[in-house]
Amino acid sequence: MTIEVDMYPYDEIRDHAFRNCLINEIRIPEGVTSIGKSAFKNWKELRKVYLPSTLQTIGAGAFEGCSSLTRIKIPEGVYDIQKNAFYGCTSLSQFTIGENITTINTRAFYGCSALTSINIDAYVGAVVSLLIIKTGISSVLETLSPLL
């Protein structure tokens, strides 16, 4: 079952908004700029998430426990991924983060045991070493050099 939030009248998905649902795919509409704390927490069946280009922040624990989620592309506009955002997404094996990212909080990908590599199109420096704790990540590819 897919849920498409086309007529969503807000620019944010609020804290705990869709927690513990049994949907396997969601498309978040353009115009949404933030996903709140634990908004999609424990969606055990969630496999696919389509994030809008307008998204800027992913809240703490937003997708925590979404154990069937296999991959996600973080849009270019996202600059902040808060703690535990993808905590325990044990099937997550692939993700890409755009060039505007400035903050990836600790444990953002904690327990993502299927995650073996990460592609970050930006320079986030020392933060990278903190976000790969308790994952299967063995390599990190940063495609941009730090600005001097």
Coordinates of N, CA and C in Angstrom, one line a residue:
M1 N 0.8 -1.2 0.0 CA 0.0 0.0 0.0 C 0.9 1.2 0.0
T2 N 0.5 2.2 -0.8 CA 1.3 3.5 -0.9 C 0.4 4.6 -0.4
I3 N 1.1 5.5 0.3 CA 0.4 6.7 0.8 C 1.0 7.9 0.1
E4 N 0.2 8.7 -0.5 CA 0.7 9.9 -1.2 C 0.0 11.1 -0.5
V5 N 0.8 12.0 0.0 CA 0.3 13.1 0.8 C 0.2 14.3 -0.1
D6 N -0.6 14.2 -1.2 CA -0.6 15.3 -2.2 C -1.2 16.6 -1.7
M7 N -2.2 16.6 -1.0 CA -2.9 17.8 -0.5 C -2.5 18.2 0.9
Y8 N -1.3 17.8 1.3 CA -0.9 18.1 2.7 C -0.7 19.6 2.8
P9 N -1.5 20.2 3.7 CA -1.6 21.7 3.8 C -0.5 22.4 4.6
Y10 N 0.5 21.6 5.0 CA 1.5 22.2 5.9 C 2.9 22.1 5.3
D11 N 3.9 22.9 5.8 CA 5.2 22.9 5.3 C 6.1 22.0 6.1
E12 N 5.5 21.3 7.1 CA 6.3 20.4 7.9 C 5.4 19.1 8.2
I13 N 6.1 18.0 8.5 CA 5.4 16.8 9.0 C 5.7 16.8 10.5
R14 N 4.8 17.0 11.3 CA 4.9 17.2 12.7 C 5.5 15.9 13.5
D15 N 6.0 16.2 14.6 CA 6.5 15.1 15.5 C 5.4 14.0 15.7
H16 N 5.9 12.8 15.5 CA 5.0 11.6 15.7 C 3.8 11.5 14.8
A17 N 3.8 12.3 13.7 CA 2.6 12.4 12.9 C 2.1 11.0 12.3
F18 N 3.0 10.2 11.8 CA 2.6 8.9 11.2 C 3.2 7.7 11.9
R19 N 3.6 7.8 13.1 CA 4.3 6.8 13.9 C 3.5 5.5 13.9
N20 N 4.3 4.4 13.7 CA 3.7 3.0 13.8 C 2.7 2.6 12.7
C21 N 2.8 3.2 11.5 CA 1.9 2.9 10.5 C 2.3 1.6 9.8
L22 N 1.5 1.0 8.9 CA 1.8 -0.2 8.2 C 1.8 0.0 6.7
I23 N 2.3 1.1 6.3 CA 2.4 1.5 4.8 C 3.7 1.1 4.3
N24 N 3.9 0.7 3.0 CA 5.2 0.3 2.6 C 5.9 1.3 1.7
E25 N 5.2 2.4 1.3 CA 5.7 3.4 0.4 C 5.1 4.8 0.7
I26 N 5.9 5.9 0.8 CA 5.3 7.2 1.0 C 6.0 8.2 0.1
R27 N 5.2 9.1 -0.5 CA 5.7 10.2 -1.3 C 5.3 11.5 -0.5
I28 N 6.3 12.2 -0.1 CA 6.1 13.5 0.6 C 6.1 14.6 -0.4
P29 N 5.1 15.4 -0.4 CA 4.9 16.4 -1.5 C 5.9 17.6 -1.4
E30 N 6.1 18.2 -2.5 CA 6.8 19.5 -2.6 C 6.2 20.5 -1.7
G31 N 7.0 21.3 -1.1 CA 6.5 22.3 -0.1 C 6.8 22.0 1.3
V32 N 7.0 20.7 1.6 CA 7.3 20.2 2.9 C 8.8 20.5 3.1
T33 N 9.2 21.3 4.2 CA 10.5 21.6 4.4 C 11.2 20.9 5.6
S34 N 10.3 20.3 6.5 CA 10.9 19.6 7.6 C 10.1 18.4 8.0
I35 N 10.8 17.4 8.4 CA 10.1 16.1 8.9 C 10.4 16.1 10.4
G36 N 9.4 16.1 11.2 CA 9.6 16.2 12.7 C 10.1 15.0 13.4
K37 N 10.3 15.1 14.6 CA 10.8 14.0 15.5 C 9.9 12.8 15.5
S38 N 10.5 11.7 15.2 CA 9.8 10.4 15.2 C 8.6 10.3 14.3
A39 N 8.5 11.2 13.3 CA 7.4 11.3 12.4 C 7.0 9.9 11.7
F40 N 7.9 9.1 11.3 CA 7.7 7.8 10.7 C 8.2 6.7 11.5
K41 N 8.5 6.9 12.7 CA 9.1 5.9 13.6 C 8.4 4.6 13.6
N42 N 9.2 3.5 13.5 CA 8.7 2.1 13.6 C 7.7 1.7 12.5
W43 N 7.8 2.3 11.3 CA 7.1 1.8 10.1 C 7.8 0.5 9.7
K44 N 7.5 -0.6 10.2 CA 8.2 -1.8 9.9 C 8.1 -2.3 8.5
E45 N 7.1 -1.9 7.8 CA 6.9 -2.3 6.4 C 7.4 -1.3 5.4
L46 N 7.8 -0.1 5.8 CA 8.2 1.0 4.9 C 9.4 0.6 4.1
R47 N 9.3 0.5 2.8 CA 10.4 0.2 1.9 C 11.0 1.3 1.1
K48 N 10.1 2.2 0.7 CA 10.5 3.4 -0.2 C 9.9 4.7 0.4
V49 N 10.8 5.7 0.3 CA 10.4 7.0 0.7 C 10.9 8.0 -0.4
Y50 N 10.0 8.8 -0.8 CA 10.3 9.8 -1.8 C 10.2 11.2 -1.1
L51 N 11.4 11.8 -1.0 CA 11.5 13.1 -0.3 C 11.4 14.3 -1.3
P52 N 10.8 15.4 -0.9 CA 10.7 16.5 -1.9 C 12.0 17.3 -1.9
S53 N 12.2 18.0 -3.0 CA 13.3 18.9 -3.2 C 13.3 20.0 -2.2
T54 N 12.2 20.4 -1.6 CA 12.0 21.5 -0.7 C 12.4 21.1 0.7
L55 N 12.7 19.9 1.0 CA 13.1 19.4 2.3 C 14.4 20.0 2.8
Q56 N 14.4 20.5 4.1 CA 15.6 21.1 4.6 C 16.2 20.3 5.9
T57 N 15.3 19.8 6.7 CA 15.7 19.1 7.9 C 14.9 17.8 8.1
I58 N 15.7 16.8 8.6 CA 15.1 15.5 9.0 C 15.3 15.4 10.5
G59 N 14.2 15.4 11.2 CA 14.2 15.4 12.7 C 14.7 14.1 13.3
A60 N 15.0 14.3 14.6 CA 15.5 13.2 15.5 C 14.6 12.0 15.4
G61 N 15.1 10.8 15.1 CA 14.4 9.6 15.0 C 13.3 9.6 14.0
A62 N 13.3 10.4 13.0 CA 12.3 10.5 12.0 C 11.9 9.2 11.3
F63 N 12.9 8.4 11.0 CA 12.7 7.1 10.4 C 13.2 6.0 11.2
E64 N 13.4 6.2 12.5 CA 13.9 5.2 13.4 C 13.1 4.0 13.4
G65 N 13.8 2.8 13.3 CA 13.1 1.5 13.4 C 12.3 1.1 12.1
C66 N 12.6 1.8 11.0 CA 12.0 1.5 9.7 C 12.8 0.4 9.1
S67 N 12.7 -0.8 9.6 CA 13.6 -1.9 9.4 C 13.5 -2.5 7.9
S68 N 12.5 -2.1 7.1 CA 12.4 -2.6 5.8 C 12.9 -1.6 4.8
L69 N 13.2 -0.4 5.2 CA 13.7 0.7 4.3 C 15.1 0.3 3.7
T70 N 15.2 0.2 2.4 CA 16.5 -0.3 1.8 C 17.4 0.8 1.3
R71 N 16.8 1.9 0.8 CA 17.7 3.0 0.3 C 16.9 4.3 0.4
I72 N 17.7 5.4 0.4 CA 17.1 6.7 0.4 C 18.0 7.7 -0.2
K73 N 17.5 8.7 -0.9 CA 18.3 9.8 -1.5 C 17.8 11.0 -0.8
I74 N 18.8 11.7 -0.1 CA 18.5 12.9 0.7 C 18.6 14.0 -0.3
P75 N 17.6 14.8 -0.5 CA 17.6 15.9 -1.5 C 18.7 17.0 -1.2
E76 N 19.0 17.7 -2.3 CA 20.1 18.7 -2.2 C 19.8 19.8 -1.1
G77 N 18.5 20.1 -0.9 CA 18.2 21.2 0.0 C 18.4 20.8 1.5
V78 N 18.5 19.6 1.8 CA 18.7 19.2 3.2 C 20.0 19.6 3.8
Y79 N 20.0 20.3 4.9 CA 21.2 20.7 5.5 C 21.4 20.2 6.9
D80 N 20.4 19.5 7.5 CA 20.5 19.0 8.8 C 19.8 17.7 9.0
I81 N 20.5 16.7 9.4 CA 20.0 15.4 9.7 C 20.2 15.2 11.2
Q82 N 19.2 15.1 12.0 CA 19.3 15.1 13.4 C 19.6 13.7 14.0
K83 N 19.9 13.6 15.2 CA 20.3 12.4 15.9 C 19.2 11.3 15.7
N84 N 19.8 10.1 15.5 CA 18.9 8.9 15.4 C 17.9 8.9 14.2
A85 N 18.1 9.8 13.3 CA 17.2 9.9 12.2 C 16.9 8.6 11.5
F86 N 17.9 7.8 11.3 CA 17.7 6.5 10.6 C 18.1 5.3 11.5
Y87 N 18.1 5.5 12.8 CA 18.5 4.6 13.8 C 17.8 3.2 13.6
G88 N 18.5 2.2 13.5 CA 17.9 0.8 13.5 C 17.2 0.5 12.1
C89 N 17.6 1.2 11.1 CA 17.1 0.9 9.7 C 18.0 -0.2 9.2
T90 N 17.7 -1.4 9.7 CA 18.7 -2.6 9.4 C 18.8 -3.0 8.0
S91 N 17.8 -2.7 7.1 CA 17.9 -3.1 5.7 C 18.4 -1.9 4.9
L92 N 18.7 -0.8 5.4 CA 19.2 0.4 4.7 C 20.6 0.1 4.2
S93 N 20.7 -0.1 2.9 CA 22.0 -0.5 2.3 C 22.7 0.6 1.5
Q94 N 21.9 1.7 1.1 CA 22.4 2.7 0.2 C 21.7 4.0 0.5
F95 N 22.6 5.1 0.6 CA 22.0 6.4 0.7 C 23.0 7.4 0.1
T96 N 22.5 8.5 -0.4 CA 23.2 9.6 -0.9 C 22.8 10.9 -0.2
I97 N 23.8 11.7 0.1 CA 23.5 13.0 0.8 C 24.0 14.1 -0.1
G98 N 23.2 15.1 -0.4 CA 23.5 16.2 -1.2 C 24.5 17.2 -0.7
E99 N 24.9 18.1 -1.5 CA 26.0 19.0 -1.2 C 25.7 20.1 -0.2
N100 N 24.5 20.3 0.2 CA 24.1 21.4 1.1 C 24.2 21.0 2.6
I101 N 24.5 19.7 2.8 CA 24.5 19.2 4.2 C 25.5 19.9 5.0
T102 N 25.2 20.3 6.2 CA 26.2 20.9 7.1 C 26.2 20.2 8.4
T103 N 25.1 19.5 8.8 CA 25.1 18.8 10.1 C 24.5 17.4 9.9
I104 N 25.3 16.4 10.3 CA 24.8 15.1 10.5 C 25.1 14.7 11.9
N105 N 24.1 14.7 12.7 CA 24.2 14.4 14.1 C 24.6 13.0 14.4
T106 N 25.3 12.8 15.6 CA 25.7 11.5 16.0 C 24.6 10.5 16.0
R107 N 24.9 9.3 15.7 CA 24.0 8.2 15.7 C 22.9 8.3 14.7
A108 N 23.1 9.2 13.7 CA 22.0 9.4 12.7 C 21.7 8.0 11.9
F109 N 22.8 7.2 11.8 CA 22.6 6.0 11.1 C 23.0 4.8 11.9
Y110 N 22.9 4.9 13.2 CA 23.3 3.9 14.2 C 22.5 2.6 14.0
G111 N 23.1 1.5 13.9 CA 22.4 0.2 13.8 C 22.0 -0.1 12.4
C112 N 22.4 0.7 11.4 CA 22.1 0.4 10.0 C 23.2 -0.6 9.5
S113 N 23.0 -1.9 9.9 CA 24.0 -2.9 9.7 C 24.2 -3.3 8.2
A114 N 23.2 -3.1 7.4 CA 23.3 -3.4 5.9 C 24.1 -2.3 5.2
L115 N 24.3 -1.2 5.8 CA 24.9 0.0 5.1 C 26.4 -0.3 5.1
T116 N 26.9 -0.4 3.8 CA 28.4 -0.7 3.6 C 29.2 0.4 3.1
S117 N 28.5 1.4 2.4 CA 29.2 2.6 1.9 C 28.3 3.8 2.0
I118 N 28.9 4.9 1.9 CA 28.1 6.2 2.0 C 28.7 7.2 0.9
N119 N 27.8 7.9 0.3 CA 28.3 8.9 -0.7 C 27.8 10.2 -0.3
I120 N 28.7 11.1 0.1 CA 28.3 12.4 0.6 C 28.9 13.4 -0.4
D121 N 28.0 14.2 -1.1 CA 28.4 15.2 -2.0 C 28.8 16.5 -1.4
A122 N 29.4 16.5 -0.2 CA 29.7 17.7 0.5 C 30.9 17.4 1.5
Y123 N 31.4 18.4 2.1 CA 32.4 18.2 3.1 C 31.8 18.4 4.5
V124 N 31.8 17.3 5.3 CA 31.3 17.5 6.6 C 32.3 17.1 7.7
G125 N 33.5 16.8 7.3 CA 34.6 16.7 8.2 C 34.5 15.6 9.2
A126 N 34.8 15.9 10.4 CA 34.9 14.9 11.5 C 33.6 14.3 11.8
V127 N 32.5 14.9 11.4 CA 31.2 14.4 11.7 C 31.0 13.0 11.1
V128 N 31.7 12.7 9.9 CA 31.5 11.4 9.2 C 31.9 10.3 10.2
S129 N 33.0 10.4 10.9 CA 33.5 9.3 11.7 C 32.4 9.0 12.8
L130 N 31.7 10.0 13.2 CA 30.7 9.7 14.3 C 29.4 9.1 13.7
L131 N 29.1 9.3 12.5 CA 27.8 8.8 12.0 C 27.9 7.4 11.5
I132 N 29.1 6.8 11.4 CA 29.2 5.4 10.9 C 29.3 4.4 12.0
I133 N 29.2 4.8 13.3 CA 29.3 3.9 14.4 C 28.1 2.9 14.3
K134 N 28.4 1.7 14.6 CA 27.4 0.6 14.6 C 26.7 0.5 13.2
T135 N 27.4 0.6 12.1 CA 26.9 0.4 10.8 C 27.8 -0.7 10.2
G136 N 27.5 -1.1 9.0 CA 28.4 -1.9 8.2 C 29.4 -1.2 7.3
I137 N 29.4 0.2 7.5 CA 30.2 1.0 6.5 C 31.7 0.7 6.6
S138 N 32.2 0.5 5.5 CA 33.7 0.3 5.4 C 34.4 1.3 4.6
S139 N 33.6 2.1 3.8 CA 34.2 3.2 3.1 C 33.2 4.4 3.0
V140 N 33.8 5.6 2.9 CA 33.1 6.8 2.8 C 33.7 7.6 1.7
L141 N 32.8 8.0 0.7 CA 33.3 8.8 -0.4 C 32.7 10.2 -0.3
E142 N 33.6 11.1 -0.2 CA 33.3 12.6 -0.2 C 33.7 13.1 -1.5
T143 N 32.8 13.7 -2.3 CA 33.1 14.1 -3.6 C 33.5 15.5 -3.8
L144 N 33.4 16.3 -2.7 CA 33.8 17.7 -2.8 C 34.9 17.9 -1.8
S145 N 35.8 18.8 -2.0 CA 36.8 19.2 -1.1 C 36.3 20.3 -0.2
P146 N 36.9 20.4 1.0 CA 36.5 21.5 1.9 C 36.9 22.9 1.3
L147 N 36.0 23.8 1.6 CA 36.3 25.2 1.2 C 37.3 25.8 2.1
L148 N 38.3 26.5 1.5 CA 39.3 27.2 2.3 C 39.1 28.6 2.5

